[in-house]
C-alpha cells in the first residue's frame, strides 16, 4: 500500500503576508488546519503553486447582514447560501452577521431563528453578533450574559431607527453587561431626533428624492451621537466599537477619545471610501436609491479623512456592512413596486464580494496602505476584536487554513460588473470601477472555494463559530480566553 501524502493540500512558495511579517513559505494543510510551514515541505494530495503571489489570511467580514428578518415589504436578497458564496469569491472566509431581536422577543429566540436560517446553507464559517432592541431587566441580568458565555460575545446597539433605538439609560445598562462579562459592544451612532426633525422638514418642503436621505443625516448627526456614545462608554469604563464610521467629524471624535486613553474601537466600510453623496443622484433621478445606506456616503474631504484614518491606525476594522436589497423590486429599493420618498427606501448596499479587492487594489497597490495594515484591518483585528484569534486572522501553525492567494495585474485591470459577482442582488454600487487585483484562490478550512473562475464551495460546509472573548484590548485576568 503506498503511503498517503502527508498533507491534504500544500500551497507552494507563497509570499505570505500577515499583520506583522512577510516571508516566503510553503503552507501544509491537514484536516482544514495549517500543520506545517517552511520550504520544501513534503507532498500534498493537492498542490497549488503560489510562486510570486501574495497570500494573506482569509478575510473576516465582521459586519454584514444576511437573511435578517426586517419589516415588510422589505426583504434581504441574500441568505446564508448566496451571501457566503459571494463572500468566498471575494476572498472572505468568515462572516459575522446579526441575529436581530424583534421587540418583545427573547434573545434566545432570535438566535435560534438565525441558526435555522444559517443551517445547511453557509459555505464558509460564521458567527453571530446579537442586535439588542428590547433590553428588559431579565435580558440584561440573565439572558445576555448566558449567551455571551455560549459564544455570542458581541452585540450591537442602535441609537436610531424607531424599532431598534435605545435610550441612553438602556445603553448604559448594556455597556455595563459588556464590561462585566467581557463582551464587545458595537454601536450605531446617529442622533435619531435630529434625523426625524430634518426628515419632517424635507418632506414638508416636498423634497423626497433619494438624495435627501443624505441631507436628512448630515455629518453633525453622526458626530453628536459618536461623542455621546464615547461618553457613555467612558462613564462605564468599557471598550466599545463604533460601526460604519462615515465622516471626517466622527473620525475627529474617535481620535479625541483615543488621545484621552479611552478604549474606543472603530470600523469603516468601502462605501465611505468610494462613494459620495453625489451617488445618491439628482432631484429627478431615482437610480441613487441604490446607494442609500446609513450613515450616508459623504464628500471628498471625508473620503480623504477615512483613508488617512485607515492608514494611521485610527480604524480597527474594515467591514462591508453588506445589506442586500434588490433595486428593481417591491421587496427592495422600490417598496410596493414604486419609487418611494427617501425615508421609505430600505437602507443598505451590497459589498461582501468587493470589500477586499477594493481595499487591496485602491489601498495596497496604490501605496496608501501597507500589506500588513490591510491584513490587520480585514482579518487579524476582526479576529481579535470578536474572539476568533488565533484560530482565525493569521497564517500560523494550528490556525484554520483560511487563505487568499492574490492575483495582481496592474497592466490588465478588471472592470467590476454585477454580472461577475455571486450575490443575489441586482446591482453593485461599484459597476464599471477598474481594479488591479482579484483573489486567484480562496481557501476556507483547507478547501478551495474559489479558483479565479468559479465558486467551488458547498452549502453547509461552513461551521458555526462559538466565539471566545475579545482579546484586542486586554482586560482583567480570569476572563475566558479565545478557543
Ligand atoms: N445600519 C447597519 O448597520 N447596516 C445597514 C443600515 C444601518 O443603518
Ligand atoms: Zn448600523
Ligand atoms: Zn450594518
Tab-separated table of C-alpha atoms and ligand atoms in Angstrom:
chain	number	residue	atom	x	y	z
A	1	UNK	CA	0.000	0.000	0.000
A	2	UNK	CA	1.512	3.385	-0.952
A	3	UNK	CA	1.654	5.791	1.956
A	4	UNK	CA	-0.720	8.723	1.559
A	5	UNK	CA	0.873	12.153	1.142
A	6	UNK	CA	1.440	13.880	4.476
A	7	UNK	CA	-0.748	16.857	3.538
A	8	UNK	CA	-4.249	17.246	2.108
A	9	UNK	CA	-3.128	20.445	0.428
A	10	UNK	CA	0.184	22.235	0.042
A	11	UNK	CA	0.471	25.848	-1.105
A	12	UNK	CA	3.948	26.124	-2.654
A	13	UNK	CA	6.269	29.119	-2.330
A	14	UNK	CA	3.659	31.606	-1.161
A	15	UNK	CA	4.645	35.182	-0.402
A	16	UNK	CA	2.937	35.041	2.979
A	17	UNK	CA	1.768	38.379	4.408
A	18	UNK	CA	0.429	38.648	7.953
A	19	UNK	CA	-0.340	41.709	10.060
A	20	UNK	CA	3.320	41.805	11.095
A	21	UNK	CA	5.504	39.861	8.647
A	22	UNK	CA	6.171	38.957	5.047
A	23	UNK	CA	8.055	35.749	4.226
A	24	UNK	CA	8.363	33.034	1.609
A	25	UNK	CA	6.909	29.697	2.666
A	26	UNK	CA	5.062	26.557	1.702
A	27	UNK	CA	1.877	26.020	3.706
A	28	UNK	CA	0.984	22.430	4.626
A	29	UNK	CA	-2.646	21.716	5.453
A	30	UNK	CA	-4.249	18.704	7.130
A	31	UNK	CA	-7.911	18.436	8.155
A	32	UNK	CA	-8.569	22.108	7.480
A	33	UNK	CA	-5.713	23.424	9.620
A	34	UNK	CA	-2.217	24.630	8.902
A	35	UNK	CA	0.115	21.954	10.280
A	36	UNK	CA	3.464	22.940	8.816
A	37	UNK	CA	5.212	25.921	7.242
A	38	UNK	CA	8.671	26.203	5.714
A	39	UNK	CA	10.285	25.484	2.375
A	40	UNK	CA	10.401	22.110	0.599
A	41	UNK	CA	7.514	20.562	2.547
A	42	UNK	CA	6.508	17.012	1.625
A	43	UNK	CA	3.830	16.299	-0.981
A	44	UNK	CA	0.156	17.092	-0.710
A	45	UNK	CA	-2.815	15.232	-2.195
A	46	UNK	CA	-3.327	18.544	-3.973
A	47	UNK	CA	-0.817	21.301	-4.534
A	48	UNK	CA	-1.210	24.934	-5.594
A	49	UNK	CA	1.720	26.890	-6.977
A	50	UNK	CA	1.622	30.339	-5.356
A	51	UNK	CA	5.049	31.431	-6.608
A	52	UNK	CA	5.201	35.214	-6.889
A	53	UNK	CA	1.781	35.689	-5.326
A	54	UNK	CA	0.937	37.429	-2.084
A	55	UNK	CA	-1.004	35.122	0.245
A	56	UNK	CA	-2.991	36.663	3.080
A	57	UNK	CA	-5.226	35.264	5.818
A	58	UNK	CA	-8.809	34.804	4.640
A	59	UNK	CA	-10.898	37.893	5.136
A	60	UNK	CA	-13.227	38.188	8.105
A	61	UNK	CA	-16.256	40.328	7.333
A	62	UNK	CA	-17.358	41.265	10.829
A	63	UNK	CA	-20.310	43.380	9.734
A	64	UNK	CA	-22.756	42.071	7.162
A	65	UNK	CA	-26.477	41.378	7.075
A	66	UNK	CA	-27.772	38.075	5.680
A	67	UNK	CA	-31.381	36.933	5.728
A	68	UNK	CA	-32.071	39.252	8.649
A	69	UNK	CA	-35.790	39.497	9.396
A	70	UNK	CA	-36.970	43.063	8.755
A	71	UNK	CA	-40.227	44.956	8.465
A	72	UNK	CA	-42.195	44.121	5.272
A	73	UNK	CA	-42.356	44.803	2.417
A	74	UNK	CA	-38.542	44.852	2.533
A	75	UNK	CA	-36.685	41.571	2.458
A	76	UNK	CA	-32.966	40.869	2.234
A	77	UNK	CA	-31.923	39.443	-1.116
A	78	UNK	CA	-29.045	37.359	0.247
A	79	UNK	CA	-29.489	34.402	2.541
A	80	UNK	CA	-26.601	32.448	4.032
A	81	UNK	CA	-26.150	30.470	0.825
A	82	UNK	CA	-25.817	33.335	-1.660
A	83	UNK	CA	-24.157	35.649	0.858
A	84	UNK	CA	-21.376	33.265	1.869
A	85	UNK	CA	-20.893	32.200	-1.765
A	86	UNK	CA	-20.362	35.823	-2.721
A	87	UNK	CA	-18.062	36.395	0.260
A	88	UNK	CA	-15.898	33.391	-0.667
A	89	UNK	CA	-15.495	34.537	-4.281
A	90	UNK	CA	-14.110	37.850	-2.997
A	91	UNK	CA	-11.635	36.345	-0.519
A	92	UNK	CA	-13.693	36.305	2.666
A	93	UNK	CA	-13.648	33.074	4.677
A	94	UNK	CA	-15.574	34.081	7.817
A	95	UNK	CA	-18.658	36.244	8.244
A	96	UNK	CA	-20.296	37.603	11.383
A	97	UNK	CA	-23.843	38.745	10.558
A	98	UNK	CA	-26.509	39.771	13.050
A	99	UNK	CA	-29.154	37.822	14.939
A	100	UNK	CA	-31.623	40.658	15.475
A	101	UNK	CA	-34.040	40.670	18.394
A	102	UNK	CA	-37.553	41.778	17.491
A	103	UNK	CA	-39.196	43.847	20.236
A	104	UNK	CA	-40.846	41.501	22.734
A	105	UNK	CA	-38.790	38.522	21.543
A	106	UNK	CA	-36.231	36.798	23.742
A	107	UNK	CA	-32.623	36.936	22.575
A	108	UNK	CA	-32.576	33.144	22.624
A	109	UNK	CA	-35.494	33.004	20.183
A	110	UNK	CA	-33.705	35.454	17.872
A	111	UNK	CA	-30.529	33.378	17.979
A	112	UNK	CA	-32.398	30.073	17.449
A	113	UNK	CA	-34.248	31.537	14.478
A	114	UNK	CA	-30.986	32.741	12.998
A	115	UNK	CA	-29.373	29.323	13.402
A	116	UNK	CA	-32.256	27.865	11.397
A	117	UNK	CA	-31.599	30.395	8.639
A	118	UNK	CA	-27.868	29.574	8.511
A	119	UNK	CA	-28.045	25.806	8.946
A	120	UNK	CA	-27.047	23.833	5.858
A	121	UNK	CA	-26.575	26.978	3.779
A	122	UNK	CA	-23.272	28.615	4.716
A	123	UNK	CA	-20.228	27.614	2.673
A	124	UNK	CA	-17.760	29.449	4.958
A	125	UNK	CA	-17.559	29.700	8.751
A	126	UNK	CA	-19.811	32.137	10.572
A	127	UNK	CA	-20.577	33.568	13.989
A	128	UNK	CA	-23.438	35.790	15.135
A	129	UNK	CA	-23.478	39.209	16.737
A	130	UNK	CA	-26.733	39.887	18.586
A	131	UNK	CA	-28.757	43.073	17.983
A	132	UNK	CA	-30.434	44.036	21.256
A	133	UNK	CA	-33.584	46.118	20.699
A	134	UNK	CA	-35.515	45.334	23.876
A	135	UNK	CA	-33.214	45.129	26.897
A	136	UNK	CA	-35.676	44.027	29.575
A	137	UNK	CA	-34.344	43.524	33.114
A	138	UNK	CA	-34.433	39.742	32.546
A	139	UNK	CA	-32.417	40.042	29.337
A	140	UNK	CA	-29.849	42.327	30.929
A	141	UNK	CA	-29.475	40.263	34.095
A	142	UNK	CA	-29.626	36.723	32.712
A	143	UNK	CA	-30.168	36.077	29.036
A	144	UNK	CA	-27.468	38.241	27.505
A	145	UNK	CA	-24.761	37.069	29.962
A	146	UNK	CA	-25.727	33.446	29.238
A	147	UNK	CA	-25.443	33.958	25.504
A	148	UNK	CA	-22.091	35.709	25.892
A	149	UNK	CA	-20.853	32.651	27.805
A	150	UNK	CA	-22.053	30.449	24.946
A	151	UNK	CA	-20.013	32.205	22.264
A	152	UNK	CA	-22.163	35.168	21.175
A	153	UNK	CA	-19.556	37.552	22.521
A	154	UNK	CA	-20.582	40.784	20.827
A	155	UNK	CA	-23.797	42.732	20.467
A	156	UNK	CA	-24.976	45.783	18.573
A	157	UNK	CA	-26.846	48.772	19.970
A	158	UNK	CA	-28.722	51.279	17.779
A	159	UNK	CA	-29.120	54.953	18.645
A	160	UNK	CA	-31.542	55.465	15.750
A	161	UNK	CA	-34.471	53.724	13.947
A	162	UNK	CA	-37.776	53.712	15.854
A	163	UNK	CA	-37.993	49.918	16.022
A	164	UNK	CA	-34.427	49.481	17.253
A	165	UNK	CA	-33.123	52.549	19.050
A	166	UNK	CA	-32.270	52.532	22.735
A	167	UNK	CA	-32.128	55.478	25.089
A	168	UNK	CA	-29.007	56.476	26.983
A	169	UNK	CA	-30.120	54.645	30.147
A	170	UNK	CA	-30.665	51.408	28.243
A	171	UNK	CA	-27.315	51.829	26.500
A	172	UNK	CA	-25.560	52.316	29.846
A	173	UNK	CA	-27.112	49.134	31.236
A	174	UNK	CA	-25.952	47.144	28.190
A	175	UNK	CA	-22.464	48.631	28.338
A	176	UNK	CA	-22.309	47.513	31.964
A	177	UNK	CA	-23.086	43.945	30.809
A	178	UNK	CA	-20.256	44.183	28.244
A	179	UNK	CA	-17.914	45.333	30.985
A	180	UNK	CA	-18.958	42.674	33.480
A	181	UNK	CA	-18.836	39.764	31.035
A	182	UNK	CA	-16.044	40.859	28.709
A	183	UNK	CA	-18.179	41.182	25.562
A	184	UNK	CA	-17.691	43.710	22.746
A	185	UNK	CA	-20.410	46.349	22.440
A	186	UNK	CA	-20.903	47.747	18.928
A	187	UNK	CA	-22.852	50.942	18.428
A	188	UNK	CA	-24.641	52.614	15.509
A	189	UNK	CA	-24.160	56.302	16.276
A	190	UNK	CA	-26.641	58.694	14.669
A	191	UNK	CA	-28.904	61.124	16.533
A	192	UNK	CA	-32.443	59.883	15.992
A	193	UNK	CA	-34.281	63.103	16.919
A	194	UNK	CA	-32.172	65.204	14.549
A	195	UNK	CA	-32.900	62.791	11.705
A	196	UNK	CA	-36.637	62.824	12.473
A	197	UNK	CA	-36.784	66.632	12.557
A	198	UNK	CA	-34.814	67.058	9.342
A	199	UNK	CA	-36.846	64.366	7.582
A	200	UNK	CA	-40.100	66.054	8.529
A	201	UNK	CA	-38.854	69.423	7.252
A	202	UNK	CA	-37.677	67.928	3.944
A	203	UNK	CA	-40.940	66.062	3.349
A	204	UNK	CA	-42.943	69.216	4.222
A	205	UNK	CA	-40.964	71.030	1.538
A	206	UNK	CA	-41.705	68.268	-0.979
A	207	UNK	CA	-38.068	67.161	-1.142
A	208	UNK	CA	-38.422	63.409	-1.421
A	209	UNK	CA	-35.743	62.165	-3.864
A	210	UNK	CA	-33.165	59.586	-2.672
A	211	UNK	CA	-30.511	62.312	-2.444
A	212	UNK	CA	-32.368	63.873	0.521
A	213	UNK	CA	-31.543	60.771	2.532
A	214	UNK	CA	-28.061	62.299	2.861
A	215	UNK	CA	-29.486	65.748	3.679
A	216	UNK	CA	-31.551	64.206	6.480
A	217	UNK	CA	-28.458	62.629	8.088
A	218	UNK	CA	-25.672	65.243	7.901
A	219	UNK	CA	-22.265	64.738	9.425
A	220	UNK	CA	-23.269	66.579	12.625
A	221	UNK	CA	-25.887	63.916	13.377
A	222	UNK	CA	-23.186	61.246	13.400
A	223	UNK	CA	-20.696	63.477	15.214
A	224	UNK	CA	-23.073	64.230	18.108
A	225	UNK	CA	-24.064	60.595	18.576
A	226	UNK	CA	-20.456	59.448	18.303
A	227	UNK	CA	-19.440	61.854	21.052
A	228	UNK	CA	-22.380	60.781	23.246
A	229	UNK	CA	-21.648	57.085	22.715
A	230	UNK	CA	-17.999	57.650	23.607
A	231	UNK	CA	-19.052	59.486	26.775
A	232	UNK	CA	-21.349	56.635	27.803
A	233	UNK	CA	-18.530	54.108	27.309
A	234	UNK	CA	-16.185	56.352	29.284
A	235	UNK	CA	-18.663	56.515	32.155
A	236	UNK	CA	-18.939	52.722	32.280
A	237	UNK	CA	-15.217	52.319	31.523
A	238	UNK	CA	-15.644	49.664	28.868
A	239	UNK	CA	-14.242	49.124	25.357
A	240	UNK	CA	-16.772	49.887	22.614
A	241	UNK	CA	-16.679	49.732	18.819
A	242	UNK	CA	-18.310	52.388	16.639
A	243	UNK	CA	-19.606	50.703	13.486
A	244	UNK	CA	-19.711	52.075	9.923
A	245	UNK	CA	-17.990	55.404	10.632
A	246	UNK	CA	-18.540	57.571	7.575
A	247	UNK	CA	-17.318	61.095	8.119
A	248	UNK	CA	-14.457	63.388	8.993
A	249	UNK	CA	-16.103	64.788	12.135
A	250	UNK	CA	-16.852	61.353	13.586
A	251	UNK	CA	-13.215	60.398	12.958
A	252	UNK	CA	-12.162	63.502	14.907
A	253	UNK	CA	-14.308	62.394	17.856
A	254	UNK	CA	-12.714	58.950	17.828
A	255	UNK	CA	-9.237	60.433	17.728
A	256	UNK	CA	-10.133	62.768	20.590
A	257	UNK	CA	-11.295	59.777	22.631
A	258	UNK	CA	-8.216	57.706	21.875
A	259	UNK	CA	-5.910	60.590	22.787
A	260	UNK	CA	-7.650	60.593	26.162
A	261	UNK	CA	-6.793	56.916	26.557
A	262	UNK	CA	-10.339	55.675	26.068
A	263	UNK	CA	-10.758	52.188	24.644
A	264	UNK	CA	-12.696	53.223	21.582
A	265	UNK	CA	-12.504	50.951	18.543
A	266	UNK	CA	-13.984	51.780	15.184
A	267	UNK	CA	-14.980	50.373	11.845
A	268	UNK	CA	-15.351	51.860	8.404
A	269	UNK	CA	-16.608	50.417	5.124
A	270	UNK	CA	-15.905	50.651	1.363
A	271	UNK	CA	-18.859	52.957	0.694
A	272	UNK	CA	-17.165	55.722	2.684
A	273	UNK	CA	-14.037	55.464	0.527
A	274	UNK	CA	-15.571	55.002	-2.896
A	275	UNK	CA	-18.975	56.742	-2.869
A	276	UNK	CA	-20.094	60.288	-2.096
A	277	UNK	CA	-23.497	61.910	-1.588
A	278	UNK	CA	-23.421	62.671	-5.340
A	279	UNK	CA	-24.006	58.956	-5.937
A	280	UNK	CA	-27.474	59.442	-4.454
A	281	UNK	CA	-28.398	61.246	-7.665
A	282	UNK	CA	-30.328	64.398	-8.534
A	283	UNK	CA	-33.844	65.600	-7.734
A	284	UNK	CA	-35.386	63.776	-10.648
A	285	UNK	CA	-33.294	60.610	-10.675
A	286	UNK	CA	-34.251	57.562	-8.646
A	287	UNK	CA	-31.153	55.499	-9.537
A	288	UNK	CA	-29.416	56.919	-6.479
A	289	UNK	CA	-31.658	54.740	-4.282
A	290	UNK	CA	-29.056	52.052	-4.952
A	291	UNK	CA	-26.601	53.937	-2.734
A	292	UNK	CA	-28.973	54.789	0.121
A	293	UNK	CA	-27.297	53.494	3.259
A	294	UNK	CA	-26.836	54.793	6.786
A	295	UNK	CA	-24.805	56.727	7.573
A	296	UNK	CA	-24.876	58.080	4.014
A	297	UNK	CA	-21.825	58.480	1.781
A	298	UNK	CA	-20.267	61.938	2.371
A	299	UNK	CA	-17.889	64.153	0.380
A	300	UNK	CA	-14.332	64.046	-0.938
A	301	UNK	CA	-12.905	65.545	2.284
A	302	UNK	CA	-14.484	62.785	4.355
A	303	UNK	CA	-13.221	60.138	1.929
A	304	UNK	CA	-9.714	61.516	2.435
A	305	UNK	CA	-10.149	61.582	6.223
A	306	UNK	CA	-11.259	57.932	6.138
A	307	UNK	CA	-8.222	56.916	4.055
A	308	UNK	CA	-5.918	58.735	6.458
A	309	UNK	CA	-7.545	57.116	9.486
A	310	UNK	CA	-7.241	53.685	7.883
A	311	UNK	CA	-3.532	54.228	7.337
A	312	UNK	CA	-2.686	55.865	10.679
A	313	UNK	CA	-4.229	53.192	12.910
A	314	UNK	CA	-7.366	55.064	13.974
A	315	UNK	CA	-9.685	52.453	12.497
A	316	UNK	CA	-9.685	48.969	13.918
A	317	UNK	CA	-11.603	47.025	11.290
A	318	UNK	CA	-12.789	47.350	7.704
A	319	UNK	CA	-16.117	45.623	7.025
A	320	UNK	CA	-18.603	45.631	4.164
A	321	UNK	CA	-21.862	46.394	6.019
A	322	UNK	CA	-23.359	44.292	3.217
A	323	UNK	CA	-27.112	44.973	3.477
A	324	UNK	CA	-28.561	43.359	0.354
A	325	UNK	CA	-31.710	44.798	-1.226
A	326	UNK	CA	-32.781	44.394	-4.838
A	327	UNK	CA	-33.022	47.699	-6.703
A	328	UNK	CA	-35.878	46.831	-9.011
A	329	UNK	CA	-38.182	45.081	-6.612
A	330	UNK	CA	-41.101	45.762	-4.262
A	331	UNK	CA	-39.036	43.936	-1.615
A	332	UNK	CA	-36.078	46.223	-2.197
A	333	UNK	CA	-35.400	49.803	-3.171
A	334	UNK	CA	-38.857	50.244	-4.731
A	335	UNK	CA	-41.214	49.453	-1.865
A	336	UNK	CA	-44.541	48.165	-3.201
A	337	UNK	CA	-43.049	48.399	-6.688
A	338	UNK	CA	-42.837	52.162	-6.749
A	339	UNK	CA	-40.290	54.909	-6.484
A	340	UNK	CA	-40.622	55.974	-2.881
A	341	UNK	CA	-39.829	59.048	-0.803
A	342	UNK	CA	-36.370	58.677	0.746
A	343	UNK	CA	-37.485	57.660	4.286
A	344	UNK	CA	-39.144	54.538	2.829
A	345	UNK	CA	-36.146	53.268	0.840
A	346	UNK	CA	-34.508	50.325	2.658
A	347	UNK	CA	-31.081	51.347	3.948
A	348	UNK	CA	-28.102	49.387	2.775
A	349	UNK	CA	-25.879	48.419	-0.119
A	350	UNK	CA	-24.180	45.161	-1.150
A	351	UNK	CA	-20.424	44.717	-0.765
A	352	UNK	CA	-19.356	41.339	0.654
A	353	UNK	CA	-17.533	40.269	-2.509
A	354	UNK	CA	-15.940	43.589	-3.444
A	355	UNK	CA	-14.692	44.592	0.052
A	356	UNK	CA	-11.235	43.019	-0.129
A	357	UNK	CA	-10.439	43.606	-3.824
A	358	UNK	CA	-11.414	47.281	-3.486
A	359	UNK	CA	-9.144	47.846	-0.485
A	360	UNK	CA	-6.266	45.777	-1.876
A	361	UNK	CA	-6.403	47.467	-5.278
A	362	UNK	CA	-7.016	51.042	-4.137
A	363	UNK	CA	-5.217	50.825	-0.796
A	364	UNK	CA	-2.283	48.417	-1.040
A	365	UNK	CA	-1.478	48.645	-4.745
A	366	UNK	CA	-1.582	52.442	-4.727
A	367	UNK	CA	0.731	52.606	-1.693
A	368	UNK	CA	-1.868	54.155	0.621
A	369	UNK	CA	-1.788	51.144	2.969
A	370	UNK	CA	0.908	48.612	3.750
A	371	UNK	CA	0.032	44.980	3.130
A	372	UNK	CA	0.339	44.459	6.908
A	373	UNK	CA	-2.222	47.146	7.664
A	374	UNK	CA	-4.517	45.612	5.019
A	375	UNK	CA	-4.315	42.223	6.751
A	376	UNK	CA	-4.782	43.814	10.164
A	377	UNK	CA	-7.918	45.724	9.126
A	378	UNK	CA	-9.589	42.938	7.162
A	379	UNK	CA	-8.657	39.829	9.132
A	380	UNK	CA	-6.392	39.989	12.192
A	381	UNK	CA	-8.144	42.800	14.037
A	382	UNK	CA	-11.653	41.458	13.344
A	383	UNK	CA	-10.446	38.100	14.714
A	384	UNK	CA	-9.043	39.692	17.870
A	385	UNK	CA	-11.924	42.116	18.337
A	386	UNK	CA	-14.519	39.358	18.140
A	387	UNK	CA	-12.811	36.449	19.901
A	388	UNK	CA	-11.628	34.350	16.947
A	389	UNK	CA	-7.856	34.805	17.179
A	390	UNK	CA	-5.573	32.848	16.709
A	391	UNK	CA	-7.846	30.251	15.136
A	392	UNK	CA	-8.696	32.904	12.541
A	393	UNK	CA	-6.997	36.093	11.371
A	394	UNK	CA	-3.453	34.874	10.782
A	395	UNK	CA	-1.337	32.341	8.887
A	396	UNK	CA	0.312	30.178	11.522
A	397	UNK	CA	0.707	26.554	12.525
A	398	UNK	CA	-2.507	25.486	14.257
A	399	UNK	CA	-4.688	28.157	12.670
A	400	UNK	CA	-7.551	27.312	10.347
A	401	UNK	CA	-6.398	27.055	6.742
A	402	UNK	CA	-8.303	30.163	5.619
A	403	UNK	CA	-6.234	31.835	2.896
A	404	UNK	CA	-6.385	34.164	-0.076
A	405	UNK	CA	-3.844	33.895	-2.894
A	406	UNK	CA	-3.893	37.179	-4.776
A	407	UNK	CA	-3.617	37.875	-8.476
A	408	UNK	CA	-2.166	41.334	-9.030
A	409	UNK	CA	-2.468	42.560	-12.611
A	410	UNK	CA	-1.971	46.332	-12.810
A	411	UNK	CA	-1.352	46.057	-16.563
A	412	UNK	CA	-4.701	44.395	-17.156
A	413	UNK	CA	-7.205	45.858	-14.705
A	414	UNK	CA	-10.556	44.152	-14.389
A	415	UNK	CA	-13.833	46.000	-14.710
A	416	UNK	CA	-16.256	45.298	-11.875
A	417	UNK	CA	-19.691	44.326	-13.142
A	418	UNK	CA	-22.637	42.951	-11.272
A	419	UNK	CA	-22.703	40.019	-13.696
A	420	UNK	CA	-19.343	38.752	-12.373
A	421	UNK	CA	-20.466	38.823	-8.725
A	422	UNK	CA	-22.099	35.944	-6.874
A	423	UNK	CA	-24.586	37.672	-4.592
A	424	UNK	CA	-28.337	37.697	-5.261
A	425	UNK	CA	-28.558	41.493	-5.556
A	426	UNK	CA	-29.342	43.028	-8.971
A	427	UNK	CA	-26.669	45.724	-8.812
A	428	UNK	CA	-23.317	46.704	-7.394
A	429	UNK	CA	-22.574	50.333	-6.465
A	430	UNK	CA	-19.107	49.760	-7.955
A	431	UNK	CA	-20.275	48.892	-11.506
A	432	UNK	CA	-17.592	49.872	-14.023
A	433	UNK	CA	-14.817	50.510	-11.485
A	434	UNK	CA	-11.417	49.232	-12.636
A	435	UNK	CA	-9.452	47.104	-10.145
A	436	UNK	CA	-5.856	45.907	-10.338
A	437	UNK	CA	-6.342	42.661	-8.443
A	438	UNK	CA	-8.733	39.887	-7.503
A	439	UNK	CA	-8.284	36.685	-5.496
A	440	UNK	CA	-6.816	33.868	-7.603
A	441	UNK	CA	-7.859	31.382	-4.917
A	442	UNK	CA	-9.858	31.487	-1.716
A	443	UNK	CA	-9.258	28.564	0.635
A	444	UNK	CA	-11.663	28.125	3.552
A	445	UNK	CA	-10.968	25.433	6.147
A	446	UNK	CA	-8.461	23.829	3.763
A	447	UNK	CA	-10.926	23.636	0.855
A	448	UNK	CA	-10.640	25.647	-2.345
A	449	UNK	CA	-13.896	27.593	-2.530
A	450	UNK	CA	-12.883	29.979	-5.346
A	451	UNK	CA	-10.278	29.303	-8.046
A	452	UNK	CA	-10.444	32.538	-10.001
A	453	UNK	CA	-13.080	31.138	-12.325
A	454	UNK	CA	-15.923	29.812	-10.252
A	455	UNK	CA	-17.357	29.062	-6.847
A	456	UNK	CA	-16.326	25.602	-5.646
A	457	UNK	CA	-17.750	25.597	-2.141
A	458	UNK	CA	-20.665	23.600	-0.823
A	459	UNK	CA	-23.584	24.983	1.154
A	460	UNK	CA	-23.431	23.526	4.647
A	461	UNK	CA	-19.649	23.157	4.858
A	462	UNK	CA	-19.334	26.403	6.836
A	463	UNK	CA	-19.333	25.887	10.608
A	464	UNK	CA	-20.909	27.970	13.341
A	465	UNK	CA	-18.201	29.606	15.464
A	466	UNK	CA	-18.886	29.869	19.177
A	467	UNK	CA	-16.514	32.740	19.783
A	468	UNK	CA	-14.216	33.446	22.703
A	469	UNK	CA	-13.981	36.818	24.396
A	470	UNK	CA	-12.375	39.725	22.558
A	471	UNK	CA	-8.606	39.876	23.009
A	472	UNK	CA	-7.642	43.042	21.130
A	473	UNK	CA	-7.882	45.157	24.267
A	474	UNK	CA	-6.509	43.485	27.374
A	475	UNK	CA	-8.996	43.135	30.206
A	476	UNK	CA	-8.744	41.855	33.754
A	477	UNK	CA	-7.291	38.357	34.161
A	478	UNK	CA	-9.653	35.433	34.678
A	479	UNK	CA	-11.762	36.027	31.600
A	480	UNK	CA	-12.405	33.165	29.212
A	481	UNK	CA	-9.741	33.056	26.502
A	482	UNK	CA	-10.356	32.577	22.774
A	483	UNK	CA	-10.891	28.946	21.845
B	1	LIG	N1	-27.020	50.044	9.845
B	1	LIG	C1	-26.323	48.990	9.518
B	1	LIG	O1	-25.530	48.527	10.291
B	1	LIG	N2	-26.466	48.435	8.317
B	1	LIG	C2	-27.366	48.886	7.345
B	1	LIG	C3	-28.125	50.066	7.700
B	1	LIG	C4	-27.869	50.615	9.032
B	1	LIG	O2	-28.426	51.601	9.405
B	2	LIG	ZN1	-25.913	50.317	11.752
B	3	LIG	ZN1	-24.978	47.056	9.154
